[in-house]
Amino acid sequence: MRIYVIAIIGFIGAALVFLIMFVGSSDVSPPPALTVPQPHAYDNPVELTADIQVTAVYFVPQGATPVPTEVWHTLLERELARLQKFHDVQFRGSSRVTYTIHPQAVVGRETHAAYDINLLQHNDPQVLRPVAEEILDGLKISLDTASPYKILLVLYEGVGAGGSKHVALLSRIFFERSDTRDVASTFFAHEFYHALGVPDGYRTAKKVFPDGLEVDVELIQSRDIMGRVRVPLEEAYLSPETLTALGI
Amino acid sequence: MKHLFFFTSPLRDKILSLFLVLAAIPALLLGWITLVLLDQAHRQDVLVIEHETLRAKEEEVTTFFSDLMGVLDVRLEALDAAEITPGIDQWQSRLAEALRAEHDEFVEVLFVSPEGKETARASRTPRGGPLLYVSDLPAFKTALSGMPYIGSVYYTATGPNVVMASPVRAGEEVVQVVIAEIDLSLLVRSLTAHRLGETGYIVLADNRGVYVGTESFGSVKPGEHIVALIAQLDETDRYESIFSTTAVAGAKRVLLAGWTLIVEWPLAEVDTIIDDIREQIIVVVAASMLGVVFVAFLFAARIVYPIRSLEAGARRIEQGDFESGVFISTGDELEELGKAFSAMTKGLKRLQELKNEFVFIAAHELRAPTTVIKGYISMILEGDAGKFSGTLREYLTEANKANEQLLQLVNDLLEIARSEAGKIQIQVVPLDIRESIDTIREGIKPLMQEKRLTLSYERPTHALIVQADAVRLKEVIMNFVTNAIKYNRERGTITISHETKDVGVVTHIADVGFGIPKSEQGKIFEKFYRTAAARESGLQGTGLGLFITKELIERMEGTVWFHSEEGKGSTFSFSLPKGNDTLSS
């Protein structure tokens, strides 16, 4: 048989294969490459927060009366679990919080007054330093590791609340007072996110009344957990802008 | 049938090629166009269905936001300026509560004074704390400027939420701002519950391209950015979905909120029907192609076959077969050609018969005077006519040789003519071939002595009975032996031997003479053929001996063959059917 006959039959075969494989069949594109979240500390892509390890400590200033262990331990367990859940929802599962609770209460070397912690200075890193350093020294813990991102979370047997990079502190009293106990978990989470470097979502401004009276007021810049704390944790959230700054 | 397809025929190939090109290409084009049109029509249908779904859902989402915005769009017409002074919050509280109760989706509704201070708050769950200053919020700023506001989605433990805000007007003046938190769970559930076909689904993304869902869908979690997917939809509508499997997709922007609705319909369902139809079309096209190829072969073979028959007929005539004729039954000109060819064959046969008759008569008429000449020359040479000179003897001897050769030629021609006329009588009887050879051995001694040849006959001790005509068998053996003598070398040997095989008794006559060149071996049994070496050697011969021998052997239902090597000699073999052991008397 001549080569051109074989070539024609080959061409017909190839045309049939082409017809079967390509003509009228769906050309399917690959899936889109979605941006994979790389959670990190606030405005700091270097400090990754995909894995957050919390060390929770019940800290009692000198002279203060600690509550029974089961009380503070149960409270920490419950609040850390709620925090985990909240964090998981906000970070779409891309960041995981694990925690350990120090089994014994840590008693401070100073009295409450000496630590000088108060609500108005709650995000001042200097305010928390004495308590944090004392606990870290006592427990031989270092927070300076690249991964996981370590946080010291202090349940404070006194008055006050605050948070700065790697450290968060909240008075246990928040969970008892009638005006704060419903939203104490939100305060707890609020301070936790300070430990990730997130700033407050409000600012202090001068309000001048028509009669010339001038008072300081808090002007919220976000309705999320960093700007508006007095909502139940189940209704609180991190704003899209805050999440973007956290790498989400 | 096999010979129809596998013989070599340039004409068949040309017809085949032409047929294939003319038949297959239109069929392929038709298949291609059908598939393309079918695909386009199907895609169009799917797009229409998707578009309708998106349009309906876009209307649903727009209605959702419009209704909420309509509720928040408060106009104060009955109150004077004093009654809406910031700080007097009685009406705001009542209105906030009334608005919140209007829709289940309202999580919180609050009024804000133009200075940015919350004046009233109504929440689904009681919320304490002081009223706040919110003048920095984009929702407040936008609404204060007179524009409605719909924010981006955020997630609480209960699901996706969004903030909406609207100006509160007294006349044209914005006297308050109402801000509301909206629970999107019901809207999202309504969208996700919708099905396109059985497996298609709707996905909602907010104005930043964030997936608005109540739970994970495929590999996508609520709140995850799917901007890349929305961008991809501008380029293609068929892709590997991140939500499920391969899907055909479409998107539509909800203008009111700047959000995007995406519909995806898995190809497994979308293409179910079209795949079946496509498969059927392909099967039909493929079957057509196979049919075309087969028919093309058949068609080409049908045209070529009669031509081949004519060719075969011509070759048979070339070999002297005028009986077969050519039978073509195509019912067309080719059949007529076949009939004409057969008629021509009959004419040729008649001519052949006339020629044979002429040869027979001529040979017969020549033989008598030639025989007479031979007799007289013999008598003269034997001295019956008295003494004659040596020169005359020499001349007469040469004349006698020439006459012998002429007589041989006449006898051969007569033999062939008889054979072709079917006049040779063959009477096959059982006989012992050894006896035929014994008779010949005596007769050839003088010839052997001339070349000082040695004859070696491996004579079997038992009788070798064959079915043969006694006279013709001697003629056959004599022919082979005389050839072996004639074409042998001086002092050479001739060996006669036998083999008994299934086909019969095989006799070999071998010499050590010239041998036959390979190029001439195919023609050795042809009429009047003599090898170049024989012609150049000056040896007498007519070139008819082997032809006659072969004819005789075949008439006795035997076969003949030979093996020869140039310069080393030849071995001619022939077989004859075995006879029974009882010899005829």
Short mmCIF file of N, CA and C in Angstrom, two decimals, chain B residues 437-538:
data_model
loop_
_atom_site.label_atom_id
_atom_site.label_comp_id
_atom_site.label_asym_id
_atom_site.label_seq_id
_atom_site.Cartn_x
_atom_site.Cartn_y
_atom_site.Cartn_z
N ILE B 437 15.82 -47.83 -15.94
CA ILE B 437 17.17 -47.27 -15.88
C ILE B 437 18.20 -48.28 -16.40
N ASP B 438 17.98 -49.56 -16.06
CA ASP B 438 18.90 -50.60 -16.54
C ASP B 438 18.95 -50.61 -18.07
N THR B 439 17.78 -50.48 -18.71
CA THR B 439 17.70 -50.50 -20.17
C THR B 439 18.51 -49.34 -20.74
N ILE B 440 18.35 -48.16 -20.12
CA ILE B 440 19.00 -46.95 -20.64
C ILE B 440 20.52 -47.04 -20.47
N ARG B 441 20.94 -47.62 -19.36
CA ARG B 441 22.38 -47.71 -19.05
C ARG B 441 23.13 -48.38 -20.22
N GLU B 442 22.52 -49.40 -20.77
CA GLU B 442 23.16 -50.10 -21.88
C GLU B 442 23.28 -49.19 -23.10
N GLY B 443 22.18 -48.43 -23.34
CA GLY B 443 22.12 -47.63 -24.57
C GLY B 443 23.07 -46.44 -24.56
N ILE B 444 23.42 -45.97 -23.37
CA ILE B 444 24.21 -44.73 -23.35
C ILE B 444 25.71 -45.00 -23.21
N LYS B 445 26.09 -46.25 -23.15
CA LYS B 445 27.50 -46.55 -22.94
C LYS B 445 28.41 -45.87 -23.96
N PRO B 446 28.06 -45.98 -25.32
CA PRO B 446 28.95 -45.33 -26.31
C PRO B 446 29.10 -43.83 -26.03
N LEU B 447 28.01 -43.17 -25.68
CA LEU B 447 28.09 -41.73 -25.40
C LEU B 447 28.97 -41.45 -24.20
N MET B 448 28.85 -42.29 -23.18
CA MET B 448 29.65 -42.13 -21.97
C MET B 448 31.14 -42.26 -22.28
N GLN B 449 31.43 -43.24 -23.14
CA GLN B 449 32.83 -43.51 -23.43
C GLN B 449 33.48 -42.35 -24.18
N GLU B 450 32.69 -41.65 -25.00
CA GLU B 450 33.25 -40.51 -25.74
C GLU B 450 33.85 -39.48 -24.79
N LYS B 451 33.17 -39.22 -23.65
CA LYS B 451 33.68 -38.21 -22.70
C LYS B 451 34.33 -38.85 -21.49
N ARG B 452 34.50 -40.18 -21.57
CA ARG B 452 35.11 -40.94 -20.48
C ARG B 452 34.41 -40.64 -19.14
N LEU B 453 33.10 -40.73 -19.20
CA LEU B 453 32.30 -40.46 -17.99
C LEU B 453 32.07 -41.73 -17.20
N THR B 454 31.77 -41.55 -15.96
CA THR B 454 31.46 -42.69 -15.10
C THR B 454 30.03 -42.56 -14.64
N LEU B 455 29.25 -43.61 -14.80
CA LEU B 455 27.87 -43.58 -14.32
C LEU B 455 27.78 -44.37 -13.02
N SER B 456 27.25 -43.74 -12.04
CA SER B 456 27.07 -44.41 -10.75
C SER B 456 25.58 -44.50 -10.48
N TYR B 457 25.09 -45.73 -10.43
CA TYR B 457 23.67 -45.91 -10.14
C TYR B 457 23.51 -46.63 -8.82
N GLU B 458 22.92 -45.92 -7.85
CA GLU B 458 22.70 -46.52 -6.52
C GLU B 458 21.42 -47.32 -6.60
N ARG B 459 21.59 -48.50 -7.17
CA ARG B 459 20.40 -49.30 -7.48
C ARG B 459 19.85 -49.96 -6.21
N PRO B 460 18.61 -49.70 -5.89
CA PRO B 460 18.01 -50.32 -4.70
C PRO B 460 17.91 -51.83 -4.89
N THR B 461 17.97 -52.52 -3.79
CA THR B 461 17.90 -53.99 -3.88
C THR B 461 16.47 -54.45 -4.07
N HIS B 462 15.50 -53.61 -3.64
CA HIS B 462 14.10 -54.02 -3.79
C HIS B 462 13.48 -53.22 -4.94
N ALA B 463 12.39 -53.75 -5.43
CA ALA B 463 11.73 -53.10 -6.57
C ALA B 463 11.17 -51.74 -6.17
N LEU B 464 11.25 -50.76 -7.10
CA LEU B 464 10.69 -49.42 -6.87
C LEU B 464 9.56 -49.25 -7.87
N ILE B 465 8.38 -49.53 -7.41
CA ILE B 465 7.23 -49.52 -8.32
C ILE B 465 6.64 -48.12 -8.41
N VAL B 466 6.51 -47.61 -9.62
CA VAL B 466 5.89 -46.30 -9.84
C VAL B 466 4.77 -46.45 -10.84
N GLN B 467 3.88 -45.46 -10.83
CA GLN B 467 2.81 -45.42 -11.81
C GLN B 467 3.31 -44.59 -12.99
N ALA B 468 3.61 -45.21 -14.12
CA ALA B 468 4.17 -44.47 -15.25
C ALA B 468 3.91 -45.23 -16.55
N ASP B 469 4.06 -44.46 -17.64
CA ASP B 469 4.02 -45.05 -18.98
C ASP B 469 5.44 -45.52 -19.27
N ALA B 470 5.63 -46.80 -19.58
CA ALA B 470 6.97 -47.37 -19.70
C ALA B 470 7.81 -46.66 -20.76
N VAL B 471 7.18 -46.35 -21.91
CA VAL B 471 7.93 -45.71 -23.00
C VAL B 471 8.31 -44.29 -22.61
N ARG B 472 7.31 -43.56 -22.12
CA ARG B 472 7.55 -42.15 -21.78
C ARG B 472 8.53 -42.02 -20.63
N LEU B 473 8.49 -42.98 -19.68
CA LEU B 473 9.42 -42.90 -18.56
C LEU B 473 10.85 -43.05 -19.06
N LYS B 474 11.06 -44.00 -19.99
CA LYS B 474 12.41 -44.18 -20.55
C LYS B 474 12.84 -42.90 -21.26
N GLU B 475 11.87 -42.29 -21.98
CA GLU B 475 12.16 -41.06 -22.70
C GLU B 475 12.61 -39.96 -21.73
N VAL B 476 11.89 -39.89 -20.62
CA VAL B 476 12.20 -38.88 -19.60
C VAL B 476 13.61 -39.11 -19.06
N ILE B 477 13.85 -40.37 -18.64
CA ILE B 477 15.16 -40.67 -18.03
C ILE B 477 16.28 -40.44 -19.05
N MET B 478 16.00 -40.87 -20.26
CA MET B 478 17.00 -40.70 -21.31
C MET B 478 17.32 -39.22 -21.52
N ASN B 479 16.30 -38.43 -21.53
CA ASN B 479 16.51 -37.00 -21.72
C ASN B 479 17.41 -36.42 -20.63
N PHE B 480 17.09 -36.76 -19.36
CA PHE B 480 17.90 -36.24 -18.26
C PHE B 480 19.34 -36.75 -18.37
N VAL B 481 19.46 -38.04 -18.68
CA VAL B 481 20.81 -38.64 -18.72
C VAL B 481 21.62 -38.07 -19.88
N THR B 482 20.97 -37.96 -21.07
CA THR B 482 21.73 -37.42 -22.22
C THR B 482 22.15 -35.98 -21.95
N ASN B 483 21.28 -35.21 -21.28
CA ASN B 483 21.68 -33.85 -20.88
C ASN B 483 22.87 -33.90 -19.94
N ALA B 484 22.81 -34.83 -18.96
CA ALA B 484 23.91 -34.97 -17.99
C ALA B 484 25.20 -35.33 -18.69
N ILE B 485 25.09 -36.12 -19.77
CA ILE B 485 26.29 -36.47 -20.53
C ILE B 485 26.77 -35.27 -21.32
N LYS B 486 25.80 -34.63 -21.99
CA LYS B 486 26.13 -33.54 -22.89
C LYS B 486 26.80 -32.37 -22.15
N TYR B 487 26.25 -32.05 -21.00
CA TYR B 487 26.74 -30.84 -20.31
C TYR B 487 27.69 -31.18 -19.16
N ASN B 488 28.26 -32.40 -19.20
CA ASN B 488 29.20 -32.80 -18.14
C ASN B 488 30.60 -32.43 -18.59
N ARG B 489 31.52 -32.47 -17.67
CA ARG B 489 32.91 -32.23 -18.03
C ARG B 489 33.59 -33.56 -18.38
N GLU B 490 34.71 -33.49 -19.01
CA GLU B 490 35.49 -34.67 -19.38
C GLU B 490 35.84 -35.47 -18.13
N ARG B 491 35.66 -36.80 -18.19
CA ARG B 491 35.95 -37.69 -17.06
C ARG B 491 35.06 -37.40 -15.84
N GLY B 492 33.96 -36.82 -16.11
CA GLY B 492 33.05 -36.51 -15.01
C GLY B 492 32.24 -37.72 -14.59
N THR B 493 31.34 -37.51 -13.65
CA THR B 493 30.50 -38.61 -13.19
C THR B 493 29.02 -38.23 -13.32
N ILE B 494 28.23 -39.25 -13.44
CA ILE B 494 26.77 -39.08 -13.42
C ILE B 494 26.26 -40.03 -12.35
N THR B 495 25.43 -39.48 -11.49
CA THR B 495 24.91 -40.32 -10.39
C THR B 495 23.40 -40.37 -10.46
N ILE B 496 22.90 -41.60 -10.45
CA ILE B 496 21.43 -41.77 -10.42
C ILE B 496 21.08 -42.40 -9.07
N SER B 497 20.10 -41.78 -8.43
CA SER B 497 19.70 -42.32 -7.12
C SER B 497 18.19 -42.15 -6.95
N HIS B 498 17.65 -42.82 -5.94
CA HIS B 498 16.20 -42.75 -5.69
C HIS B 498 15.94 -42.42 -4.21
N GLU B 499 14.75 -41.87 -3.99
CA GLU B 499 14.26 -41.64 -2.63
C GLU B 499 12.80 -42.01 -2.64
N THR B 500 12.38 -42.58 -1.56
CA THR B 500 10.94 -42.86 -1.45
C THR B 500 10.36 -41.89 -0.43
N LYS B 501 9.42 -41.08 -0.89
CA LYS B 501 8.79 -40.09 -0.01
C LYS B 501 7.29 -40.27 -0.05
N ASP B 502 6.62 -39.40 0.76
CA ASP B 502 5.15 -39.47 0.80
C ASP B 502 4.55 -39.20 -0.57
N VAL B 503 5.20 -38.24 -1.29
CA VAL B 503 4.62 -37.84 -2.60
C VAL B 503 4.82 -38.93 -3.64
N GLY B 504 5.77 -39.81 -3.43
CA GLY B 504 6.04 -40.86 -4.39
C GLY B 504 7.50 -41.22 -4.42
N VAL B 505 7.90 -41.76 -5.56
CA VAL B 505 9.30 -42.14 -5.71
C VAL B 505 10.02 -41.00 -6.42
N VAL B 506 11.09 -40.56 -5.79
CA VAL B 506 11.86 -39.45 -6.36
C VAL B 506 13.15 -40.01 -6.95
N THR B 507 13.43 -39.58 -8.18
CA THR B 507 14.66 -40.01 -8.84
C THR B 507 15.53 -38.79 -9.10
N HIS B 508 16.81 -38.90 -8.72
CA HIS B 508 17.75 -37.79 -8.91
C HIS B 508 18.77 -38.20 -9.96
N ILE B 509 19.04 -37.30 -10.93
CA ILE B 509 20.11 -37.54 -11.90
C ILE B 509 21.06 -36.37 -11.76
N ALA B 510 22.25 -36.63 -11.24
CA ALA B 510 23.19 -35.55 -10.93
C ALA B 510 24.43 -35.64 -11.81
N ASP B 511 24.88 -34.46 -12.28
CA ASP B 511 26.14 -34.42 -13.02
C ASP B 511 27.08 -33.43 -12.33
N VAL B 512 28.32 -33.39 -12.83
CA VAL B 512 29.30 -32.46 -12.25
C VAL B 512 29.77 -31.51 -13.35
N GLY B 513 28.83 -31.08 -14.21
CA GLY B 513 29.19 -30.30 -15.39
C GLY B 513 29.12 -28.81 -15.21
N PHE B 514 28.61 -28.11 -16.25
CA PHE B 514 28.63 -26.64 -16.27
C PHE B 514 27.82 -26.02 -15.14
N GLY B 515 26.72 -26.67 -14.86
CA GLY B 515 25.77 -26.03 -13.94
C GLY B 515 25.00 -24.94 -14.67
N ILE B 516 23.97 -24.43 -14.04
CA ILE B 516 23.12 -23.41 -14.66
C ILE B 516 23.18 -22.14 -13.81
N PRO B 517 23.50 -21.01 -14.40
CA PRO B 517 23.53 -19.75 -13.62
C PRO B 517 22.16 -19.47 -13.03
N LYS B 518 22.16 -18.84 -11.85
CA LYS B 518 20.89 -18.58 -11.15
C LYS B 518 19.94 -17.74 -12.01
N SER B 519 20.54 -16.80 -12.75
CA SER B 519 19.71 -15.89 -13.55
C SER B 519 18.93 -16.63 -14.64
N GLU B 520 19.38 -17.84 -14.98
CA GLU B 520 18.72 -18.57 -16.08
C GLU B 520 17.88 -19.74 -15.59
N GLN B 521 17.96 -19.99 -14.30
CA GLN B 521 17.29 -21.19 -13.78
C GLN B 521 15.77 -21.14 -13.94
N GLY B 522 15.19 -19.91 -13.94
CA GLY B 522 13.74 -19.78 -14.05
C GLY B 522 13.21 -20.11 -15.43
N LYS B 523 14.09 -20.12 -16.42
CA LYS B 523 13.62 -20.30 -17.80
C LYS B 523 13.96 -21.67 -18.38
N ILE B 524 14.55 -22.51 -17.60
CA ILE B 524 15.15 -23.72 -18.13
C ILE B 524 14.13 -24.68 -18.73
N PHE B 525 12.87 -24.61 -18.24
CA PHE B 525 11.84 -25.52 -18.78
C PHE B 525 11.02 -24.86 -19.89
N GLU B 526 11.43 -23.65 -20.31
CA GLU B 526 10.69 -23.00 -21.39
C GLU B 526 11.05 -23.60 -22.75
N LYS B 527 10.09 -23.47 -23.67
CA LYS B 527 10.28 -23.99 -25.02
C LYS B 527 11.44 -23.28 -25.72
N PHE B 528 12.30 -24.01 -26.38
CA PHE B 528 13.42 -23.48 -27.18
C PHE B 528 14.46 -22.72 -26.37
N TYR B 529 14.37 -22.82 -25.03
CA TYR B 529 15.36 -22.08 -24.25
C TYR B 529 16.62 -22.91 -24.07
N ARG B 530 17.74 -22.27 -24.35
CA ARG B 530 19.04 -22.91 -24.10
C ARG B 530 19.88 -21.91 -23.34
N THR B 531 20.64 -22.42 -22.36
CA THR B 531 21.45 -21.49 -21.58
C THR B 531 22.54 -20.91 -22.47
N ALA B 532 23.07 -19.77 -22.03
CA ALA B 532 24.11 -19.08 -22.79
C ALA B 532 25.32 -19.99 -22.94
N ALA B 533 25.64 -20.70 -21.84
CA ALA B 533 26.82 -21.58 -21.88
C ALA B 533 26.62 -22.69 -22.91
N ALA B 534 25.39 -23.23 -22.98
CA ALA B 534 25.11 -24.31 -23.94
C ALA B 534 25.23 -23.80 -25.36
N ARG B 535 24.70 -22.58 -25.55
CA ARG B 535 24.75 -22.02 -26.91
C ARG B 535 26.19 -21.77 -27.34
N GLU B 536 26.97 -21.23 -26.39
CA GLU B 536 28.34 -20.87 -26.74
C GLU B 536 29.26 -22.10 -26.87
N SER B 537 28.89 -23.20 -26.24
CA SER B 537 29.76 -24.38 -26.26
C SER B 537 29.72 -25.10 -27.61
N GLY B 538 28.73 -24.78 -28.42
CA GLY B 538 28.61 -25.44 -29.74
C GLY B 538 27.95 -26.78 -29.66
#
